[in-house]
PDB file of C-alpha atoms and ligand atoms in Angstrom:
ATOM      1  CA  UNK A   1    -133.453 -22.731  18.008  1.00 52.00           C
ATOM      2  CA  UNK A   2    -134.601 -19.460  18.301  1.00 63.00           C
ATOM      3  CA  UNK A   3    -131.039 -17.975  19.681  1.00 65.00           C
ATOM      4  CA  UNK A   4    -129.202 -19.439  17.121  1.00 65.00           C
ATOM      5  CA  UNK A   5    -131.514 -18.220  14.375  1.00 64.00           C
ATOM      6  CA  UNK A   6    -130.999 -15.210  15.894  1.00 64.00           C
ATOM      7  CA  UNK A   7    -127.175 -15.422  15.405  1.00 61.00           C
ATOM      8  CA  UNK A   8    -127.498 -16.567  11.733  1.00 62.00           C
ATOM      9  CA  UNK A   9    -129.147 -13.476  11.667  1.00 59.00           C
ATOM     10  CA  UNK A  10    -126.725 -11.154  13.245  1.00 58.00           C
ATOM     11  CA  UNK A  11    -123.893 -12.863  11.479  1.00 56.00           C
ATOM     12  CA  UNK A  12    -125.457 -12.685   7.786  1.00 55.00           C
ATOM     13  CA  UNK A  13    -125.982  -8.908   8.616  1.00 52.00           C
ATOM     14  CA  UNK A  14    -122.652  -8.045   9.940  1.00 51.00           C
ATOM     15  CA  UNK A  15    -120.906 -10.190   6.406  1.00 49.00           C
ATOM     16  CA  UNK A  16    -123.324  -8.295   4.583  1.00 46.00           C
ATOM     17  CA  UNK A  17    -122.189  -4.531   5.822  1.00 44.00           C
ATOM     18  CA  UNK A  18    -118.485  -5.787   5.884  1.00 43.00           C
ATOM     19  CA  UNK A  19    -118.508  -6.741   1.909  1.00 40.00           C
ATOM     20  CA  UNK A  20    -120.912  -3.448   1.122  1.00 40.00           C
ATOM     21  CA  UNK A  21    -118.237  -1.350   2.504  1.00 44.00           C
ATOM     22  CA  UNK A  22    -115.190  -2.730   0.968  1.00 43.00           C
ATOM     23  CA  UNK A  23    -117.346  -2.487  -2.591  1.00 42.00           C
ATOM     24  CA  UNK A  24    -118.214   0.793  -1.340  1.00 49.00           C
ATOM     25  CA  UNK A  25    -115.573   3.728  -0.158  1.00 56.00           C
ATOM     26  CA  UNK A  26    -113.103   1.155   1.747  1.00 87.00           C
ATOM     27  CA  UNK A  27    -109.513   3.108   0.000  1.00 94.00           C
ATOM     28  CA  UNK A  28    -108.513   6.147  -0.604  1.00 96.00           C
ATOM     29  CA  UNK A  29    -109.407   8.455  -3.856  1.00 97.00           C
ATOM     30  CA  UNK A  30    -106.885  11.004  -3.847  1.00 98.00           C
ATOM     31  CA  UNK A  31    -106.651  14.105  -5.887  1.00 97.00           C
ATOM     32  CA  UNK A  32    -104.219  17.494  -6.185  1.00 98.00           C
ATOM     33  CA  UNK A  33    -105.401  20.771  -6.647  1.00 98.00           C
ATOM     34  CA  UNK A  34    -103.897  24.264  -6.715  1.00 97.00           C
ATOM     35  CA  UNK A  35    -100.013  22.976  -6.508  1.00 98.00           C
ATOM     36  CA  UNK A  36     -97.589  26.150  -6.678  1.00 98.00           C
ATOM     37  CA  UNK A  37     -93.294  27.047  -6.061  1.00 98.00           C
ATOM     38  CA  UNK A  38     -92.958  30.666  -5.187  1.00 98.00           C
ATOM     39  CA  UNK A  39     -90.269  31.857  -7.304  1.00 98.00           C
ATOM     40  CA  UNK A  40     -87.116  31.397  -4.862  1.00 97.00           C
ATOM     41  CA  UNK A  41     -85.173  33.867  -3.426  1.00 93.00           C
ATOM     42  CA  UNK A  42     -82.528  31.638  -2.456  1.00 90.00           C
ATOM     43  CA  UNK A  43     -80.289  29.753  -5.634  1.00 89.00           C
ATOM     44  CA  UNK A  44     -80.265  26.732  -3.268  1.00 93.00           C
ATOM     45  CA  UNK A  45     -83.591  26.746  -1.857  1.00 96.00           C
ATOM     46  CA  UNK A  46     -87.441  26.828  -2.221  1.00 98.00           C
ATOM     47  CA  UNK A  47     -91.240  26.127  -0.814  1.00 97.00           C
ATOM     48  CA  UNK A  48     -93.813  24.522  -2.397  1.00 98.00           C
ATOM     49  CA  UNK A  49     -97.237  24.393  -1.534  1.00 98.00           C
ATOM     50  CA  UNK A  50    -100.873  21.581  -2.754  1.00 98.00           C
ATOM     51  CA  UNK A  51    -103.739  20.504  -1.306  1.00 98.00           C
ATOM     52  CA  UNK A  52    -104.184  16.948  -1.797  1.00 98.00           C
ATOM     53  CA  UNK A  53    -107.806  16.092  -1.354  1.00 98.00           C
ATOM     54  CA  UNK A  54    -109.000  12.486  -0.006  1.00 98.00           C
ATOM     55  CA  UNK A  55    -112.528  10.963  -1.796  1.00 97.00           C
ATOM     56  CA  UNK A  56    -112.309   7.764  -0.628  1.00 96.00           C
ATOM     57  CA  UNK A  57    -113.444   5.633   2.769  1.00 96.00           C
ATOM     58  CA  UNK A  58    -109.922   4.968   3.989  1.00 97.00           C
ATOM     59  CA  UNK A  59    -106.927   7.087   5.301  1.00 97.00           C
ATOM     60  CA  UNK A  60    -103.589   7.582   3.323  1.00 98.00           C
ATOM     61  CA  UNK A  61    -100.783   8.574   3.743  1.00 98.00           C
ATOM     62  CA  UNK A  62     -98.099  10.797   2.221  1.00 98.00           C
ATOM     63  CA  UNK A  63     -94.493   9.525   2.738  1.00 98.00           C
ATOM     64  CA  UNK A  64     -92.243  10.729   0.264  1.00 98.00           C
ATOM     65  CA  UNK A  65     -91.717  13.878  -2.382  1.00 98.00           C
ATOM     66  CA  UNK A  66     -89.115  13.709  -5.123  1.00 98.00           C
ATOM     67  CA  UNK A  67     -88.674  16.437  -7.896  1.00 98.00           C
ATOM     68  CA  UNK A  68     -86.293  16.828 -10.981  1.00 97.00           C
ATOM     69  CA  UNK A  69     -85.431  20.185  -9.763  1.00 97.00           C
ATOM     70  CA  UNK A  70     -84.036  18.913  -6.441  1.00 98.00           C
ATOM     71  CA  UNK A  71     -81.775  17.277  -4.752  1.00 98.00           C
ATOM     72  CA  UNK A  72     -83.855  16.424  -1.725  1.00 98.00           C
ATOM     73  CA  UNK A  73     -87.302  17.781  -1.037  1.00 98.00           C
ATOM     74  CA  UNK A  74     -88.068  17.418   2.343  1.00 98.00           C
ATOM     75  CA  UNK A  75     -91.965  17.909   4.430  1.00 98.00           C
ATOM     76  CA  UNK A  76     -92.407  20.639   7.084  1.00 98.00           C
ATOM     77  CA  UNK A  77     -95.316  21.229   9.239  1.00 97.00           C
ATOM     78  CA  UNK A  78     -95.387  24.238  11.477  1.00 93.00           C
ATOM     79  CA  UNK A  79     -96.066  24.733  14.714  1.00 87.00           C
ATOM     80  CA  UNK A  80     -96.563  28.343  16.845  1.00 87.00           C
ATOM     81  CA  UNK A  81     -94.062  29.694  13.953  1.00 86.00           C
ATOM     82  CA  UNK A  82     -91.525  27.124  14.406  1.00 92.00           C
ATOM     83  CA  UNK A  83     -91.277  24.456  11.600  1.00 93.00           C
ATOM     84  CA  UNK A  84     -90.409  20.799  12.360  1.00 96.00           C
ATOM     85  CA  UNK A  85     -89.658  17.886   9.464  1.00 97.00           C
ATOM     86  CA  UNK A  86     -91.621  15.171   9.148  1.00 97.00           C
ATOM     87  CA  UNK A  87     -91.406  11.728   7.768  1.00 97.00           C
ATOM     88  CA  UNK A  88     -95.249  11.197   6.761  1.00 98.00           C
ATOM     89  CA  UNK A  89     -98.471  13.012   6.674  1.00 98.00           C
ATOM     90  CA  UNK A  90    -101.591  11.808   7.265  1.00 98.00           C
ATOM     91  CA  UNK A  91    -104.652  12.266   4.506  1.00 98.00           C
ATOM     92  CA  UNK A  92    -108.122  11.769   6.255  1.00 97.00           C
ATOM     93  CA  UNK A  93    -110.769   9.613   4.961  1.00 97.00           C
ATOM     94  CA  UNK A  94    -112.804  12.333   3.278  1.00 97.00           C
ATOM     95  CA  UNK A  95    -111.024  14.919   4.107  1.00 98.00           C
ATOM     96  CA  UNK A  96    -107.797  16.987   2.877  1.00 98.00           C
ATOM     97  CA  UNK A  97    -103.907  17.455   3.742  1.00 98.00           C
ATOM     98  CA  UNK A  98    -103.338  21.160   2.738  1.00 98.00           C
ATOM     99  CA  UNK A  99     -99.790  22.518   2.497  1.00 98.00           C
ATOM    100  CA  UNK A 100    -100.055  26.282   2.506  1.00 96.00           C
ATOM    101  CA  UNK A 101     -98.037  29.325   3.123  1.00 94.00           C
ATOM    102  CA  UNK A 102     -97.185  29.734   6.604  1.00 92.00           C
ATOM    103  CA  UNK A 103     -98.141  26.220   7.532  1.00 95.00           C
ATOM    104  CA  UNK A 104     -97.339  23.126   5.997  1.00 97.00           C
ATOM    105  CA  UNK A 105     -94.889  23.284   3.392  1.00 97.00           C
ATOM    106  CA  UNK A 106     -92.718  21.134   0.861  1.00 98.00           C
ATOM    107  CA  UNK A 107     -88.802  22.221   1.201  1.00 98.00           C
ATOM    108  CA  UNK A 108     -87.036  21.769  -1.883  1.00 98.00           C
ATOM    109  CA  UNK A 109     -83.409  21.594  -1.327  1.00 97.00           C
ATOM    110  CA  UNK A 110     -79.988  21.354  -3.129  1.00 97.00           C
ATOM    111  CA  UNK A 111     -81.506  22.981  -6.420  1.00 97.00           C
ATOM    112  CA  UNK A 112     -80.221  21.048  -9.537  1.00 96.00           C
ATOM    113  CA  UNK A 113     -81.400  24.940 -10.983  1.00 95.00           C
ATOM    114  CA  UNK A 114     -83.483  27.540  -9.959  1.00 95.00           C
ATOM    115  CA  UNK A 115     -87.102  28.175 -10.764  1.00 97.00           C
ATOM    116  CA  UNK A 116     -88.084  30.683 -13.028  1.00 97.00           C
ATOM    117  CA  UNK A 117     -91.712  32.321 -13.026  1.00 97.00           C
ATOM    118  CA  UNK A 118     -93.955  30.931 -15.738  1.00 98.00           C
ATOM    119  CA  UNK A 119     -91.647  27.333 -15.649  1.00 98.00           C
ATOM    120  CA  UNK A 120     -93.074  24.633 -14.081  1.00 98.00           C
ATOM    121  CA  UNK A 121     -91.193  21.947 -12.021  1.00 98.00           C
ATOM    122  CA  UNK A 122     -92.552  17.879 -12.054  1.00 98.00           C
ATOM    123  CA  UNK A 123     -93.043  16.507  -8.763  1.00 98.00           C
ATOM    124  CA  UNK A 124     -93.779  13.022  -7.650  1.00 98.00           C
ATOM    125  CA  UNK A 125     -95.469  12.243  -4.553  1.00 98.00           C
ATOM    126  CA  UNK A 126     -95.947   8.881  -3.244  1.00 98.00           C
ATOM    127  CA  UNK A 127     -98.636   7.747  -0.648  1.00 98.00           C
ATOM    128  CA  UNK A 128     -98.284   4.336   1.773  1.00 98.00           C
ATOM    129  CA  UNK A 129    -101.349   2.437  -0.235  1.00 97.00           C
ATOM    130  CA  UNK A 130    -102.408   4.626  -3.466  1.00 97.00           C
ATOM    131  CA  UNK A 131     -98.406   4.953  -4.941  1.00 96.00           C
ATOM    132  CA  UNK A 132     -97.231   7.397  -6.565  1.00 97.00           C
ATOM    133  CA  UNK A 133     -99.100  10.674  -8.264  1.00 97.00           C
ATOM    134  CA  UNK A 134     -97.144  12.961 -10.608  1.00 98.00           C
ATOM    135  CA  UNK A 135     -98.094  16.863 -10.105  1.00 98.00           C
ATOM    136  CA  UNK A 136     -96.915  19.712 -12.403  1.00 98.00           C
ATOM    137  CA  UNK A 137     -96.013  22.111 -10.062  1.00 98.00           C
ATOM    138  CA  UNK A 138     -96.170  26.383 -11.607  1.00 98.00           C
ATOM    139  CA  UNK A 139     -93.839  28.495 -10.875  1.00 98.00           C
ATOM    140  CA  UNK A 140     -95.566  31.602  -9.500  1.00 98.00           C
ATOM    141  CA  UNK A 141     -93.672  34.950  -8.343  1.00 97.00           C
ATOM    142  CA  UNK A 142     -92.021  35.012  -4.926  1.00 96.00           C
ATOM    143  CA  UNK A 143     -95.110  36.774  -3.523  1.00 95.00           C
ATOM    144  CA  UNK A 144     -98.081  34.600  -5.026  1.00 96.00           C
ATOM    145  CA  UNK A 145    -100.823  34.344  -2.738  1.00 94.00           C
ATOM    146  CA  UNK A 146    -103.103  31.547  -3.604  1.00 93.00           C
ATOM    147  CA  UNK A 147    -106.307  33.430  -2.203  1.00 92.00           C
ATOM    148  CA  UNK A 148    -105.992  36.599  -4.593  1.00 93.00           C
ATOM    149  CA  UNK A 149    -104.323  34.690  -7.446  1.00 90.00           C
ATOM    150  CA  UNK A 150    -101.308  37.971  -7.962  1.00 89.00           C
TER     151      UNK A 150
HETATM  152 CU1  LIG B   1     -89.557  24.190   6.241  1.00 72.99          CU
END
């Protein structure tokens, strides 16, 4: 009697958590900030660089970047200098998936025309559970650096 009020008790606590956390943070809340192309030097070519920032209780995942201004845009992530495409990347549970210069970058490749200062290109990227998000992407000069905004 006692053991198996016991259980009741252990069972009615662990139902309890399971709902409070799937009412709680239990998918991803994604967001983009501070998306940018440096002007390309190459008419065929060029980078692009976001952080997307996870809110939410659950892991995501970006698998796929499309833009008007591209044929193909493919993901890098680099490694001791050398860069290496991926399929996916991973977006923690609270936590962020930054693509910056001289690590992990967006490719954009067989340019339908190329990107002008001041322009801005539209980019869609789509995650394995939260779909797609649509970023407006500026066009900054071929030196930009993010961290002194010139
Ligand atoms: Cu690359």
């Amino acid at each position: 009697m006692t053991a198996a009020a016991a259980l009741a008790a252990a069972l009615a606590l662990a139902g309890c958590s399971d709902s409070g956390s799937a009412a709680g943070s239990g998918k991803a809340e994604l967001s983009v900030s501070g998306p940018y192309m440096p002007q390309p030097v190459s008419a065929d070519m060029a980078a692009g660089f976001l952080t997307i920032t996870n809110k939410g209780g659950a892991e995501d995942e970006l698998t796929s970047v499309t833009s008007e201004v591209a044929g193909q845009v493919t993901m890098h992530s680099t490694m001791g200098g050398a860069m290496r495409q991926k399929s996916s990347f991973a977006v923690p549970a609270h936590g962020q998936l930054v693509f910056k210069s001289g690590g992990n970058h967006l490719m954009f490749e067989k340019l339908r025309r190329k990107p002008k200062q001041g322009q801005t290109v539209t980019v869609k990227i789509t995650f394995a559970k939260s779909g797609p998000l649509t970023v407006e992407m500026p066009v900054k000069s071929a030196t930009y650096n993010p961290s002194t905004g010139h």
